Amino acid sequence: MALEHAILVSLAERSATGYDLARRFDASIGHFWKATHQQVYKVLARMQEQGWVDVELVAQAGRPDRKVHRITDAGRAELRRWSAEPIGPEVLRSSFAVALRGLPNVDRDALLAHVRARRDEHAATLEAYEKDMARTFPDPDALDEAALGPYLVLRGGILTEAAGLQWCEETLARLEAR
Amino acid sequence: MALEHAILVSLAERSATGYDLARRFDASIGHFWKATHQQVYKVLARMQEQGWVDVELVAQAGRPDRKVHRITDAGRAELRRWSAEPIGPEVLRSSFAVALRGLPNVDRDALLAHVRARRDEHAATLEAYEKDMARTFPDPDALDEAALGPYLVLRGGILTEAAGLQWCEETLARLEAR
DNA sequence: ATGGACATGTAAGCCGTTACATGATTTG
DNA sequence: CAAATCATGTAACGGCTTACATGTCCAT
């Protein structure tokens, strides 16, 4: 129900092929919304039928034509309509928390290894986000209109990763204390 | 692929009917894993076929028999097997982040209202978690084996809510500064 | 020549959500 | 007397994942 809107947001920033979009959902946008290329192609076709995007074919030698999708006025209107709706609660699904909760019935050494691996991932992601922040938004008090959204999302990523990292560190301290 | 395991963890703590489990997934466990009763009943049936749980029928007057599900040795073995597997990356789906990222194309007043509402929810949940923490785990340095898992999960909830709250507050400050 | 990036999709199956269905007991 | 709680499910639909399918160009 909302991949459409994630795609509209992305296309509003810059027109793209399905392939481009799929890569974005592996990178920047993928930090807070995941989608595979199969999903993207299917949803794009639906969005085109609804008139939220139109498509320009760009012929290429040796490869399928690029189908460059551009957001339409109807697409922008749909984005505004959607944004006025209440935002549902985030759907949480944390296997990590399930495993922690099941501690007495779980392979403890394996769990420790998982926590360490996860700690390292959070640390690496956090570092990457902070570098990105320093490079892209050196002065957060002087953001133009177009930069504000991406800045706020990146801040959210940093706060989320920092919290995840701290959770892992505290967990390790408690588990190793035995 | 993992609702089964969340159910196994929950049943390892205490045997339950499908109804009981559905309520747990609305409360304690629901903080990090959501499931509806329809889903729970379906998965429980499958788990029974696999021998991970067995069922004791308890007759009742005027109501359907209670089907009390108890984890079996095979269920505990499955839990241990699962816990040694690598934990996949958490699936993120944040409509909130999508809306922020789309700022220039979004209904700004509505977004502000959403952010305020979300800030208040995070604040309320955080307060509830902290009360729960103070009541249930007054001395985190003296946790027994059974309490450690639930304690760590609650800590995760607190850290997550605090991060969400801070994100909302920073976002409001930036949005209101215009 | 092997593998990765580019570029598009189809198909099968599982998972999850929403709606429907039943019916007694307790609480306000 | 209405609504919530207890207690079980079925059915339809849609979304998402995984596997399959094709073919070129470029770098190693």
XYZ file of C-alpha atoms in Angstrom, chain A residues 119 121-127 129-130 154-170, chain B residues 159-160 162-163 166:
32
model
C 27.169 -4.560 16.442
C 27.211 -3.768 11.035
C 25.573 -0.969 12.995
C 28.967 0.604 13.640
C 29.898 0.433 9.949
C 26.546 1.805 8.774
C 26.663 4.579 11.342
C 30.114 5.591 10.228
C 25.964 7.743 7.422
C 28.048 10.192 9.399
C 19.635 10.770 7.083
C 19.389 12.100 10.651
C 16.781 9.417 11.290
C 19.142 6.800 9.921
C 21.936 8.013 12.181
C 19.733 8.020 15.280
C 18.378 4.567 14.446
C 21.812 3.077 13.855
C 23.220 4.649 17.003
C 20.370 3.177 19.046
C 20.897 -0.243 17.457
C 24.604 -0.055 18.162
C 24.047 0.846 21.791
C 21.556 -1.995 22.164
C 24.141 -4.461 20.889
C 26.843 -3.098 23.148
C 24.689 -3.275 26.260
C 16.455 2.737 23.129
C 14.301 2.485 19.991
C 14.065 7.270 22.645
C 15.675 7.432 19.206
C 14.534 12.461 19.338
